[in-house]
Every structure is written in C-alpha cells, then in structure tokens.
Amino acid sequence: MQFLKDLGIKEKNLGSSTGLKWNETTDQGELKVYSPVTGEYIASVYQSSETDYENVIKQGERAFEYWRQVPAPKRGEIVRQIGLSLRKYKEPLGTLVSYEMGKSLQEGWGEVQEMIDICDFAVGQSRQLYGFTMQSERPNHRMYDQYHPLGIVVTISAFNFPVAVWSWNAMIAAVCGDVNLWKPASKVPLTAIAVQNVLAEVIKENEIPEGVFSLIVGSGRTIGEKMLNDRRIPLLSLTGSTEVGRHAAQVIAKRLGKYILELGGNNAIILTPDTNLKMAMPAIVFGAVGTAGQRCTSTRRLIIHESIYDKVKESILKAYGSIIIGNPLDEKNHMGPLIDTAAVETMQDAIGKLKVEGGKILYGGEVLEGPGYESGCYVKPAVAEAENHYEIVQEETFAPILYLIKYKGDVSEAIKLHNGVVQGLSSAIFTTNMHEAEEFLSCRGSDCGIANVNIGTSGAEIGGAFGGEKDTGGGRESGSDAWKAYMRRQTNTINFGHDLPLAQGIKFDI
C-alpha cells in the first residue's frame, strides 16, 4: 500500500529508536500487526530488549543536558517544523491510523490534525512559560517563582488514539525542555514508527541530538514495568484502563515520581425537558458510535427526563437505523470495526450481563458477518434501556453501547444519577434553561474534569486542559496550564540589601 511506503513502514520493522538510530534487536519476539478493517496482515515489529531500554534511557539523559539549555522559543521552532512535517504527511499518516486502529478515515485525518494543532499551540506556549512575582515581607528582598525542565518524560499511549495523545504530551514537554520517550500500545505500533520516521526528517535537518525524541516498542510486563520503577524517569504519562493506572500510580508513588493518568470514562449526557433535540441528536450519536465507542470520552449513558423519554428514544432508534457500518477507509461509512475480536467478545459479555440484570436491548449489539466484515471485528452499535445502579452500567465497556436511563423530578436528580459512577472524565447537559445549565456547572453539578453545555461529551479541543477526576486519574494534558506538569517549580528569593532580616521578624543575633 502506498501510504505505508510513504511513511517508511517496511514488512519487518525495528522497535527502538533514539531519533535517527534504530536498535537492531530481533530476538525478543515479533509483533505481527493485522488490520481490524480487513483482517489482513500489515507488517511486523520486533520488540525491544532490556538492553535497548537502557540505551534509550542513557541517550535520553545525555540529550537532556543539551536540550534543557536550548532557549524555549528555539525549542518551539523545532516543534513548529514538526507541525509542518505532519502537515506534509497528514493524508498517509491519517490513513494508517484508520487502517491499523479501525476508526473512520475522517477521524484518522482528524487525529493527525490534532497533532498539528498541538504543535501550533506548543509553539506559542514556548514563549509563555510564565512564573509569578510575589511581595516579600522583608525589606530589600525580591521573590518570584520559575519553572525548570524535569528530564525524561515517558508517554505510554493507548490504541484508541495511537498518535494524538503522544503529541499532547510530547510537544508540550519538548518546549518545556524535556526529552521524550514513547511507548505505544502493542496493538498499534506501526503508527508510532511512522511518526518516528516523520520526526527523523526534522531531527536530521536541525542536527538535534539522539535521544530528544525516542521510541520503544515492548511488552508491558518487561519494558513497561521497568519504566514505572525507573527513578531516572521523573514523569510518566499513561493513558489506559483504571486498573492499569492504579497499578502504575502505586509503583511510581513508591519512588515519589510524578505521573499523569488518563484512565476510564463513563460519560453521560443529561437531557432535560428544555433540551433542543435537534441540536442534541448529532452529539449523542457521534458521542456513542464515533471510533466505534472506543474513546475515553464516548457517550455511554443518556439520562433523560421522563417527559421526553419516549420522544428521545424514538429519535435515537431512527438515527441508529441510518448508521452505515463498514470499511472506515470509505468516507461514506459512519462506523468502522472494534480494535480486535477480544473487544467484540467484551461487548457481547456486557450485553449478556445487562440482560441478566434486567436491562433491555432496543437496537443492535449483533456481530456482523458476511462480505466486508471478514475480520470479525464489526458490530452493530447497541441502544439499551437500563438503570444507573446496574453493575454493568457502572463499568466502562469500551464498545458502542448506549444506556438510556430515565429520571424524574428536577435537574438535581439527573445530576445525582450522572455523578453516581466512579469515573469522572467528560459530561454534558443539553438545555435552554439557564438555571439548569449553571447548576450543572456549579460545585454541586458535574463532578467530571470536563463539563459541557449543549455540546456532547466527545471531541475535546486541545486548547483546554484534558483529564478527569475520581477513577479517571486526575491528570491533565494538552492546553490551559497543563504545561506546568512537565516542569519543576522553584521559588526564588533574592536579598539585594546589606542586612539579613529573617522572616516572621525572628531575631538571631550572633
């Protein structure tokens, strides 16, 4: 396929790079990558060894000594060039994202556009790494705070956004003066290798030292665990399940390291009697079936006032009946496959548990067979009637299952249902009632890191800090002041006088 050639993807690919140099390990196992779109074999990647890991870490330490001394605006210039290079490769890279992961072609291109956008954002951020000036209580003293680079920043990304989440971390960390090491999900390593090849052009042209942007493909049990335990890594950003994130937090906390965790979501949209349904329907459907329900911000629960419940249900079933499912490289199709057959089994198990608990499937849920569905990864998105307290509803099922939940009373009852799960990532309310909207955004409203009014749960902009609360992990990436997580804060006091007054008026005469 031409897009593979354009991105430098070979039939067999090495799995560890420090920028331009690739470690040539071939005896640690071979990841064979199959497309969920067709079930066809794409290429393979040789997994990295512990020796490879030591190589990239030591090279990263050496690179950091150089990179931290490069003025931040000049680091931003490198990121600007990375953005230009991503523009050049947007079409083939977005196509590979779609083909390797299974999301629609529009979403694949959109994911690369997010990478470009965060590069643009980071360029501006490189001139805005601001500290504050404080007033000292002591005469002839000046106080201020400033931010310094941390060192090696590791990004462990998930399969559902195989390139964008890395860029959210790596581009901000780069302008902050950190060096980057990326461990991609083993289900989608080819996109990471393609990005490393795109970066190589900028690295070579600017004579950037090996180790500023590194990549390692390896198993979580070996390479991943070494990262968690490694005191040479001051910050690790991990996107994944709550279970994996909890383990990572415990291990990293033992060595008093820092972490950014972007974990599970169980996102809901509240529909009040004052909902503009015409506006809400596209947000609901895209939120539930976009990326085949495999976004951490996917809409999983719809909390509907009883007075409009039947009307909403009818509209959703009509909309779902028009969803076209098929090869995501065909732009006419709305939804592609799940990532693999294991994800299909997880969805079927969830549907079975829902029925046992008393839920009812109103639409879909079947595994699709026949021409075009040979990979076994295609399903019909499901719509179900459920209650919020069901055990399966309390869990995050990474699949296109939308639970319809009825509420009575005022918006506070809906908010109670909304907050009645352990996850806290993204949330939304559709209403034209200002009182309802403001209550949802107040301290007694949504307990999520993202709360929207008349916008769905899915499709966050890079300019805002991205992340959630509770079992979602509490981390923040991307915009706003998320850059501070990639730096160490330092308070400075300068005495420009000739005496040494102590704080709090303490006298210490010698």
Short mmCIF file of C-alpha atoms in Angstrom, two decimals:
data_model
loop_
_atom_site.label_atom_id
_atom_site.label_comp_id
_atom_site.label_asym_id
_atom_site.label_seq_id
_atom_site.Cartn_x
_atom_site.Cartn_y
_atom_site.Cartn_z
CA MET A 1 0.00 0.00 0.00
CA GLN A 2 1.36 3.39 -0.97
CA PHE A 3 0.65 5.09 2.36
CA LEU A 4 2.83 2.51 4.11
CA LYS A 5 5.70 3.21 1.73
CA ASP A 6 5.27 6.96 2.11
CA LEU A 7 5.69 6.57 5.89
CA GLY A 8 8.69 4.27 5.71
CA ILE A 9 6.84 1.21 7.04
CA LYS A 10 8.58 -1.98 5.99
CA GLU A 11 7.43 -5.57 6.08
CA LYS A 12 9.57 -6.04 9.22
CA ASN A 13 10.34 -3.02 11.44
CA LEU A 14 12.74 -2.42 14.30
CA GLY A 15 11.11 -1.38 17.57
CA SER A 16 13.52 1.01 19.28
CA SER A 17 14.90 4.36 18.14
CA THR A 18 16.69 7.30 19.71
CA GLY A 19 15.86 9.62 16.83
CA LEU A 20 17.78 8.57 13.74
CA LYS A 21 19.37 5.38 15.03
CA TRP A 22 17.41 2.16 15.42
CA ASN A 23 18.49 -0.62 17.79
CA GLU A 24 18.69 -3.84 15.80
CA THR A 25 17.26 -6.32 18.31
CA THR A 26 15.32 -9.14 16.67
CA ASP A 27 15.28 -11.87 19.36
CA GLN A 28 12.65 -10.52 21.77
CA GLY A 29 9.58 -11.55 19.84
CA GLU A 30 7.82 -10.17 16.81
CA LEU A 31 4.56 -8.24 16.95
CA LYS A 32 2.51 -9.12 13.89
CA VAL A 33 0.00 -6.40 13.14
CA TYR A 34 -3.32 -7.20 11.49
CA SER A 35 -5.85 -4.61 10.40
CA PRO A 36 -9.26 -4.80 12.12
CA VAL A 37 -10.63 -3.29 8.90
CA THR A 38 -9.99 -6.34 6.73
CA GLY A 39 -8.26 -8.83 8.98
CA GLU A 40 -5.27 -8.70 6.66
CA TYR A 41 -1.67 -8.76 7.84
CA ILE A 42 0.01 -5.34 7.58
CA ALA A 43 3.57 -5.68 8.88
CA SER A 44 5.53 -6.72 11.96
CA VAL A 45 7.63 -5.01 14.63
CA TYR A 46 10.50 -6.55 16.56
CA GLN A 47 10.03 -5.98 20.29
CA SER A 48 12.77 -4.24 22.22
CA SER A 49 15.09 -5.76 24.81
CA GLU A 50 16.10 -4.52 28.24
CA THR A 51 19.43 -3.56 26.67
CA ASP A 52 17.56 -1.40 24.16
CA TYR A 53 15.72 0.19 27.04
CA GLU A 54 18.97 1.06 28.82
CA ASN A 55 20.28 2.52 25.58
CA VAL A 56 17.35 4.88 25.05
CA ILE A 57 17.35 5.96 28.72
CA LYS A 58 21.07 6.73 28.78
CA GLN A 59 20.84 8.52 25.45
CA GLY A 60 17.87 10.49 26.78
CA GLU A 61 19.88 11.57 29.84
CA ARG A 62 22.68 12.83 27.61
CA ALA A 63 20.25 14.60 25.29
CA PHE A 64 18.55 16.32 28.22
CA GLU A 65 21.78 18.01 29.25
CA TYR A 66 21.78 19.71 25.84
CA TRP A 67 18.07 20.22 25.24
CA ARG A 68 17.33 21.96 28.57
CA GLN A 69 19.84 24.69 27.68
CA VAL A 70 18.27 25.46 24.30
CA PRO A 71 16.13 28.61 24.73
CA ALA A 72 12.45 27.73 24.91
CA PRO A 73 11.47 29.75 21.80
CA LYS A 74 14.11 27.84 19.82
CA ARG A 75 12.71 24.57 21.12
CA GLY A 76 9.37 25.92 19.90
CA GLU A 77 10.87 26.44 16.46
CA ILE A 78 11.71 22.72 16.28
CA VAL A 79 8.13 21.91 17.25
CA ARG A 80 6.90 24.32 14.56
CA GLN A 81 8.88 22.35 11.99
CA ILE A 82 7.44 19.09 13.32
CA GLY A 83 3.99 20.57 12.72
CA LEU A 84 4.93 21.41 9.14
CA SER A 85 6.22 17.88 8.60
CA LEU A 86 2.98 16.43 9.98
CA ARG A 87 1.04 18.60 7.54
CA LYS A 88 3.09 17.08 4.74
CA TYR A 89 2.25 13.54 5.89
CA LYS A 90 -1.28 14.15 7.15
CA GLU A 91 -3.03 12.08 4.48
CA PRO A 92 -0.88 8.92 4.65
CA LEU A 93 -0.50 9.04 8.44
CA GLY A 94 -4.22 9.56 8.97
CA THR A 95 -4.91 6.69 6.60
CA LEU A 96 -2.57 4.43 8.57
CA VAL A 97 -4.30 5.42 11.81
CA SER A 98 -7.60 4.39 10.26
CA TYR A 99 -6.28 1.16 8.77
CA GLU A 100 -4.31 -0.02 11.81
CA MET A 101 -6.80 1.08 14.50
CA GLY A 102 -10.13 0.95 12.66
CA LYS A 103 -11.55 4.44 13.19
CA SER A 104 -13.11 6.24 10.26
CA LEU A 105 -10.85 7.92 7.72
CA GLN A 106 -12.21 11.33 8.72
CA GLU A 107 -11.32 10.58 12.33
CA GLY A 108 -7.88 9.34 11.32
CA TRP A 109 -7.13 12.56 9.46
CA GLY A 110 -8.70 14.48 12.33
CA GLU A 111 -6.35 12.81 14.79
CA VAL A 112 -3.33 13.94 12.78
CA GLN A 113 -4.87 17.41 12.62
CA GLU A 114 -4.91 17.35 16.43
CA MET A 115 -1.16 16.67 16.32
CA ILE A 116 -0.69 19.66 14.02
CA ASP A 117 -2.87 21.84 16.25
CA ILE A 118 -0.96 20.93 19.42
CA CYS A 119 2.30 21.76 17.63
CA ASP A 120 0.90 25.22 16.84
CA PHE A 121 -0.27 25.58 20.44
CA ALA A 122 3.11 24.49 21.83
CA VAL A 123 4.97 26.98 19.65
CA GLY A 124 3.05 29.80 21.31
CA GLN A 125 3.47 28.17 24.71
CA SER A 126 7.25 28.21 24.28
CA ARG A 127 7.15 31.98 24.83
CA GLN A 128 4.74 31.81 27.76
CA LEU A 129 6.36 29.60 30.40
CA TYR A 130 5.49 32.23 32.98
CA GLY A 131 6.27 32.40 36.68
CA PHE A 132 4.91 34.86 39.24
CA THR A 133 6.43 37.68 41.29
CA MET A 134 5.46 37.80 44.98
CA GLN A 135 5.86 40.54 47.57
CA SER A 136 8.39 39.76 50.29
CA GLU A 137 7.72 40.74 53.90
CA ARG A 138 11.42 41.52 54.27
CA PRO A 139 12.90 44.84 53.08
CA ASN A 140 15.21 44.81 50.05
CA HIS A 141 14.09 41.32 49.06
CA ARG A 142 12.52 40.10 45.82
CA MET A 143 10.58 36.85 45.49
CA TYR A 144 9.47 35.06 42.38
CA ASP A 145 8.91 31.55 41.07
CA GLN A 146 10.14 29.93 37.90
CA TYR A 147 9.87 26.61 36.10
CA HIS A 148 12.66 24.27 35.01
CA PRO A 149 12.58 21.13 32.80
CA LEU A 150 12.14 17.77 34.52
CA GLY A 151 14.20 15.41 32.35
CA ILE A 152 12.96 12.29 30.57
CA VAL A 153 9.19 12.31 30.09
CA VAL A 154 7.64 8.96 29.15
CA THR A 155 4.34 8.71 27.29
CA ILE A 156 2.54 5.35 27.33
CA SER A 157 -0.29 5.72 24.84
CA ALA A 158 -3.40 3.64 24.19
CA PHE A 159 -4.64 2.06 20.97
CA ASN A 160 -7.71 4.26 20.50
CA PHE A 161 -5.71 7.44 19.85
CA PRO A 162 -2.45 5.96 18.62
CA VAL A 163 -0.72 9.27 17.78
CA ALA A 164 -2.65 12.29 19.11
CA VAL A 165 -2.23 11.57 22.83
CA TRP A 166 1.53 11.20 22.36
CA SER A 167 1.62 14.62 20.71
CA TRP A 168 -0.36 16.25 23.53
CA ASN A 169 2.40 15.18 25.89
CA ALA A 170 5.49 15.23 23.70
CA MET A 171 5.09 18.64 22.07
CA ILE A 172 4.34 20.42 25.35
CA ALA A 173 7.14 18.55 27.12
CA ALA A 174 9.55 19.41 24.29
CA VAL A 175 9.03 23.17 24.54
CA CYS A 176 9.37 22.86 28.31
CA GLY A 177 12.88 21.45 27.80
CA ASP A 178 12.15 17.78 28.50
CA VAL A 179 13.20 14.89 26.29
CA ASN A 180 10.59 12.34 25.26
CA LEU A 181 10.39 8.56 25.30
CA TRP A 182 7.29 6.98 23.76
CA LYS A 183 5.95 3.51 24.45
CA PRO A 184 2.98 2.98 22.11
CA ALA A 185 0.24 0.39 22.56
CA SER A 186 1.27 -3.00 21.23
CA LYS A 187 -1.91 -3.20 19.16
CA VAL A 188 -0.93 -0.17 17.06
CA PRO A 189 2.88 0.11 16.88
CA LEU A 190 3.11 0.96 13.18
CA THR A 191 1.66 4.45 13.58
CA ALA A 192 4.30 5.20 16.22
CA ILE A 193 7.10 4.01 13.94
CA ALA A 194 5.65 6.16 11.14
CA VAL A 195 5.68 9.22 13.43
CA GLN A 196 9.28 8.49 14.40
CA ASN A 197 10.15 8.45 10.70
CA VAL A 198 8.40 11.80 10.23
CA LEU A 199 10.31 13.24 13.19
CA ALA A 200 13.60 11.96 11.77
CA GLU A 201 13.47 14.49 8.93
CA VAL A 202 13.30 17.40 11.40
CA ILE A 203 15.88 15.83 13.72
CA LYS A 204 18.36 15.39 10.87
CA GLU A 205 17.83 18.81 9.32
CA ASN A 206 18.33 20.61 12.66
CA GLU A 207 21.11 18.33 13.94
CA ILE A 208 19.16 17.56 17.11
CA PRO A 209 20.99 15.08 19.38
CA GLU A 210 19.86 11.48 19.57
CA GLY A 211 17.51 10.99 22.49
CA VAL A 212 15.35 14.11 22.37
CA PHE A 213 12.58 12.07 20.73
CA SER A 214 12.87 8.32 21.36
CA LEU A 215 10.60 5.34 20.79
CA ILE A 216 10.46 1.87 22.31
CA VAL A 217 8.06 -0.94 21.42
CA GLY A 218 7.96 -3.66 24.06
CA SER A 219 5.75 -5.62 26.41
CA GLY A 220 4.19 -4.03 29.46
CA ARG A 221 5.44 -6.83 31.69
CA THR A 222 9.07 -6.04 30.91
CA ILE A 223 9.65 -2.62 29.37
CA GLY A 224 6.54 -1.08 30.93
CA GLU A 225 7.39 -2.27 34.44
CA LYS A 226 10.95 -1.02 34.11
CA MET A 227 9.61 2.41 33.22
CA LEU A 228 7.34 2.51 36.26
CA ASN A 229 10.19 1.62 38.59
CA ASP A 230 12.90 3.75 36.98
CA ARG A 231 13.99 6.73 39.12
CA ARG A 232 15.62 8.24 36.03
CA ILE A 233 12.12 8.98 34.72
CA PRO A 234 10.70 11.91 36.71
CA LEU A 235 7.33 11.96 34.91
CA LEU A 236 5.28 9.26 33.23
CA SER A 237 2.05 9.97 31.37
CA LEU A 238 -0.17 6.93 30.93
CA THR A 239 -3.42 6.51 29.05
CA GLY A 240 -5.26 3.26 29.71
CA SER A 241 -7.69 1.43 31.95
CA THR A 242 -8.29 2.36 35.57
CA GLU A 243 -6.86 -0.99 36.66
CA VAL A 244 -3.58 -0.37 34.81
CA GLY A 245 -3.46 3.23 36.02
CA ARG A 246 -3.96 2.25 39.65
CA HIS A 247 -1.05 -0.19 39.43
CA ALA A 248 1.15 2.43 37.77
CA ALA A 249 0.28 5.04 40.40
CA GLN A 250 1.19 2.71 43.24
CA VAL A 251 4.55 1.75 41.74
CA ILE A 252 5.52 5.31 40.76
CA ALA A 253 4.38 6.71 44.11
CA LYS A 254 6.74 4.32 45.95
CA ARG A 255 9.66 6.11 44.33
CA LEU A 256 7.94 9.52 44.74
CA GLY A 257 7.82 10.03 41.00
CA LYS A 258 5.25 12.09 39.12
CA TYR A 259 2.53 10.78 36.85
CA ILE A 260 -0.28 11.95 34.62
CA LEU A 261 -3.08 9.40 34.39
CA GLU A 262 -5.81 9.49 31.75
CA LEU A 263 -7.97 6.49 32.60
CA GLY A 264 -11.52 5.25 32.19
CA GLY A 265 -14.62 7.30 31.48
CA ASN A 266 -18.31 6.53 31.94
CA ASN A 267 -19.61 9.68 30.34
CA ALA A 268 -23.20 10.83 30.40
CA ILE A 269 -25.38 13.42 28.70
CA ILE A 270 -28.36 14.82 30.59
CA LEU A 271 -31.43 15.72 28.54
CA THR A 272 -33.86 17.95 30.42
CA PRO A 273 -37.39 18.95 29.32
CA ASP A 274 -35.82 22.11 27.87
CA THR A 275 -33.48 20.20 25.54
CA ASN A 276 -33.17 21.28 21.93
CA LEU A 277 -33.35 17.76 20.50
CA LYS A 278 -32.38 18.83 17.01
CA MET A 279 -29.08 20.06 18.45
CA ALA A 280 -28.62 17.16 20.82
CA MET A 281 -29.10 14.22 18.45
CA PRO A 282 -25.88 14.57 16.39
CA ALA A 283 -23.86 14.94 19.62
CA ILE A 284 -25.47 11.85 21.13
CA VAL A 285 -24.98 9.64 18.10
CA PHE A 286 -21.42 10.75 17.34
CA GLY A 287 -20.51 10.52 21.03
CA ALA A 288 -21.83 6.96 21.23
CA VAL A 289 -20.67 5.47 17.91
CA GLY A 290 -17.68 7.62 16.93
CA THR A 291 -14.50 5.50 16.95
CA ALA A 292 -16.94 2.58 17.50
CA GLY A 293 -17.41 3.67 21.11
CA GLN A 294 -13.70 3.33 21.82
CA ARG A 295 -13.00 6.86 23.01
CA CYS A 296 -12.43 7.59 26.68
CA THR A 297 -14.90 10.44 26.10
CA SER A 298 -17.50 8.27 24.33
CA THR A 299 -21.10 8.80 25.46
CA ARG A 300 -22.16 5.72 27.41
CA ARG A 301 -25.15 6.93 29.43
CA LEU A 302 -28.07 9.13 28.37
CA ILE A 303 -30.02 10.47 31.35
CA ILE A 304 -33.42 11.57 30.04
CA HIS A 305 -36.32 13.28 31.77
CA GLU A 306 -39.40 11.08 31.78
CA SER A 307 -41.49 13.74 30.00
CA ILE A 308 -39.38 13.48 26.83
CA TYR A 309 -38.13 9.91 27.22
CA ASP A 310 -40.30 8.28 24.56
CA LYS A 311 -39.62 11.03 22.05
CA VAL A 312 -35.88 10.79 22.61
CA LYS A 313 -35.93 7.01 22.34
CA GLU A 314 -37.81 7.17 19.05
CA SER A 315 -35.35 9.72 17.63
CA ILE A 316 -32.31 7.69 18.66
CA LEU A 317 -33.62 4.45 17.18
CA LYS A 318 -34.38 6.26 13.94
CA ALA A 319 -30.89 7.77 13.86
CA TYR A 320 -29.19 4.44 14.61
CA GLY A 321 -31.08 2.85 11.76
CA SER A 322 -29.32 5.19 9.34
CA ILE A 323 -25.75 4.49 10.57
CA ILE A 324 -23.63 2.92 7.83
CA ILE A 325 -21.11 0.40 9.15
CA GLY A 326 -18.19 -0.75 7.04
CA ASN A 327 -14.64 -0.19 5.90
CA PRO A 328 -13.53 3.06 7.58
CA LEU A 329 -11.38 3.97 4.58
CA ASP A 330 -14.63 4.56 2.72
CA GLU A 331 -15.76 8.06 3.71
CA LYS A 332 -19.42 7.15 3.21
CA ASN A 333 -19.29 4.86 6.24
CA HIS A 334 -20.00 6.26 9.70
CA MET A 335 -18.54 3.49 11.87
CA GLY A 336 -15.73 1.02 11.42
CA PRO A 337 -14.68 -2.04 13.41
CA LEU A 338 -13.65 -2.57 17.01
CA ILE A 339 -9.92 -2.94 17.53
CA ASP A 340 -9.96 -6.77 17.64
CA THR A 341 -12.13 -9.80 18.28
CA ALA A 342 -11.38 -9.66 22.01
CA ALA A 343 -13.12 -6.27 22.10
CA VAL A 344 -16.10 -7.84 20.31
CA GLU A 345 -16.27 -10.56 22.97
CA THR A 346 -16.13 -7.92 25.72
CA MET A 347 -19.10 -6.14 24.15
CA GLN A 348 -21.09 -9.38 23.91
CA ASP A 349 -20.32 -10.20 27.54
CA ALA A 350 -21.54 -6.76 28.59
CA ILE A 351 -24.80 -7.22 26.70
CA GLY A 352 -25.28 -10.59 28.39
CA LYS A 353 -24.71 -9.07 31.86
CA LEU A 354 -27.11 -6.24 31.06
CA LYS A 355 -29.90 -8.70 30.23
CA VAL A 356 -29.28 -10.69 33.40
CA GLU A 357 -29.61 -7.51 35.47
CA GLY A 358 -32.93 -6.64 33.83
CA GLY A 359 -31.83 -4.34 31.01
CA LYS A 360 -33.32 -4.45 27.54
CA ILE A 361 -31.61 -4.15 24.16
CA LEU A 362 -33.66 -1.84 21.96
CA TYR A 363 -31.36 -1.90 18.95
CA GLY A 364 -28.21 -3.58 17.66
CA GLY A 365 -25.47 -5.38 19.54
CA GLU A 366 -25.04 -8.12 16.92
CA VAL A 367 -21.71 -9.18 15.47
CA LEU A 368 -21.79 -8.51 11.73
CA GLU A 369 -20.90 -11.23 9.25
CA GLY A 370 -20.64 -11.54 5.51
CA PRO A 371 -18.83 -9.65 2.75
CA GLY A 372 -16.85 -6.72 4.11
CA TYR A 373 -16.95 -7.99 7.68
CA GLU A 374 -14.43 -10.82 7.36
CA SER A 375 -12.20 -9.55 10.18
CA GLY A 376 -14.85 -10.44 12.76
CA CYS A 377 -14.45 -7.01 14.39
CA TYR A 378 -17.62 -5.32 13.13
CA VAL A 379 -20.71 -4.91 15.32
CA LYS A 380 -23.97 -3.06 15.25
CA PRO A 381 -23.93 -0.28 17.85
CA ALA A 382 -26.33 -1.07 20.67
CA VAL A 383 -29.02 1.01 22.37
CA ALA A 384 -30.30 -0.32 25.69
CA GLU A 385 -32.75 0.59 28.42
CA ALA A 386 -31.05 0.34 31.79
CA GLU A 387 -30.86 1.67 35.33
CA ASN A 388 -27.87 3.57 36.62
CA HIS A 389 -27.23 1.20 39.51
CA TYR A 390 -26.73 -1.86 37.29
CA GLU A 391 -23.26 -3.26 37.81
CA ILE A 392 -22.54 -3.32 34.07
CA VAL A 393 -23.68 0.30 33.72
CA GLN A 394 -21.27 1.27 36.49
CA GLU A 395 -18.40 -0.17 34.44
CA GLU A 396 -16.78 1.29 31.35
CA THR A 397 -17.32 -1.05 28.40
CA PHE A 398 -15.05 0.08 25.56
CA ALA A 399 -17.63 -0.53 22.86
CA PRO A 400 -20.63 1.21 21.26
CA ILE A 401 -23.29 0.54 23.91
CA LEU A 402 -25.56 3.46 24.83
CA TYR A 403 -27.65 3.12 28.01
CA LEU A 404 -30.95 5.07 28.17
CA ILE A 405 -31.73 5.99 31.78
CA LYS A 406 -34.94 7.73 32.86
CA TYR A 407 -35.13 10.35 35.62
CA LYS A 408 -37.95 12.18 37.36
CA GLY A 409 -38.00 15.50 39.16
CA ASP A 410 -35.65 18.42 38.60
CA VAL A 411 -32.13 18.61 37.24
CA SER A 412 -30.58 17.87 40.64
CA GLU A 413 -31.97 14.33 40.38
CA ALA A 414 -30.33 13.93 36.97
CA ILE A 415 -27.02 15.23 38.32
CA LYS A 416 -27.16 12.72 41.17
CA LEU A 417 -27.51 9.91 38.64
CA HIS A 418 -24.83 11.45 36.47
CA ASN A 419 -22.32 11.59 39.33
CA GLY A 420 -23.27 8.15 40.61
CA VAL A 421 -20.38 6.31 38.95
CA VAL A 422 -16.72 6.00 39.95
CA GLN A 423 -15.37 7.58 36.75
CA GLY A 424 -15.26 11.33 36.16
CA LEU A 425 -13.95 12.31 32.74
CA SER A 426 -16.41 14.06 30.41
CA SER A 427 -20.00 15.18 30.86
CA ALA A 428 -22.68 17.23 29.14
CA ILE A 429 -26.14 18.68 29.56
CA PHE A 430 -28.48 19.81 26.82
CA THR A 431 -30.86 22.52 27.98
CA THR A 432 -32.00 26.02 27.06
CA ASN A 433 -32.74 26.69 30.73
CA MET A 434 -30.00 28.90 32.21
CA HIS A 435 -30.72 27.74 35.77
CA GLU A 436 -30.22 24.08 34.81
CA ALA A 437 -27.06 24.83 32.85
CA GLU A 438 -25.49 26.83 35.67
CA GLU A 439 -26.38 24.23 38.30
CA PHE A 440 -24.71 21.58 36.16
CA LEU A 441 -21.54 23.71 36.06
CA SER A 442 -21.63 24.66 39.73
CA CYS A 443 -19.82 22.99 42.61
CA ARG A 444 -22.88 20.79 43.18
CA GLY A 445 -23.09 19.88 39.50
CA SER A 446 -20.96 17.61 37.32
CA ASP A 447 -18.01 16.04 39.14
CA CYS A 448 -16.08 15.48 35.90
CA GLY A 449 -12.93 17.14 34.62
CA ILE A 450 -14.84 18.21 31.50
CA ALA A 451 -18.38 19.62 31.71
CA ASN A 452 -20.18 20.89 28.62
CA VAL A 453 -23.46 22.68 27.92
CA ASN A 454 -25.20 21.99 24.60
CA ILE A 455 -22.10 20.15 23.36
CA GLY A 456 -21.53 16.40 23.56
CA THR A 457 -19.01 14.52 25.69
CA SER A 458 -16.72 13.64 22.80
CA GLY A 459 -14.39 15.88 20.80
CA ALA A 460 -12.43 18.00 23.29
CA GLU A 461 -10.36 20.89 21.92
CA ILE A 462 -6.60 20.94 22.50
CA GLY A 463 -6.71 24.47 23.98
CA GLY A 464 -8.33 23.22 27.19
CA ALA A 465 -6.71 21.02 29.81
CA PHE A 466 -7.84 17.43 29.17
CA GLY A 467 -8.44 14.97 32.00
CA GLY A 468 -10.81 13.84 34.71
CA GLU A 469 -11.40 13.09 38.37
CA LYS A 470 -12.07 10.04 40.56
CA ASP A 471 -11.14 6.77 38.82
CA THR A 472 -10.23 8.72 35.68
CA GLY A 473 -6.96 9.52 37.42
CA GLY A 474 -6.91 13.28 37.98
CA GLY A 475 -4.24 14.12 35.40
CA ARG A 476 -4.32 16.93 32.84
CA GLU A 477 -2.78 17.10 29.37
CA SER A 478 -2.76 19.44 26.40
CA GLY A 479 -3.93 23.04 26.86
CA SER A 480 -4.55 25.67 29.54
CA ASP A 481 -1.75 25.47 32.14
CA ALA A 482 -1.20 21.71 31.77
CA TRP A 483 2.38 22.57 30.75
CA LYS A 484 3.27 23.03 34.42
CA ALA A 485 3.09 19.26 34.98
CA TYR A 486 6.10 18.83 32.70
CA MET A 487 8.29 21.18 34.73
CA ARG A 488 9.58 21.53 38.28
CA ARG A 489 8.58 24.64 40.15
CA GLN A 490 11.14 26.67 42.06
CA THR A 491 10.64 29.61 44.43
CA ASN A 492 13.47 32.15 44.45
CA THR A 493 14.29 34.86 46.97
CA ILE A 494 16.96 37.49 46.32
CA ASN A 495 18.33 39.77 49.03
CA PHE A 496 19.69 42.89 47.34
CA GLY A 497 20.28 44.74 50.62
CA HIS A 498 23.20 44.76 53.05
CA ASP A 499 21.43 43.22 56.06
CA LEU A 500 19.92 39.80 56.73
CA PRO A 501 16.42 40.25 58.18
CA LEU A 502 14.72 36.92 58.96
CA ALA A 503 11.14 36.04 58.11
CA GLN A 504 8.39 36.46 60.72
CA GLY A 505 10.55 39.03 62.49
CA ILE A 506 12.76 36.40 64.14
CA LYS A 507 15.87 37.75 65.86
CA PHE A 508 19.03 35.65 65.79
CA ASP A 509 21.98 37.69 66.90
CA ILE A 510 25.45 36.15 66.94
#
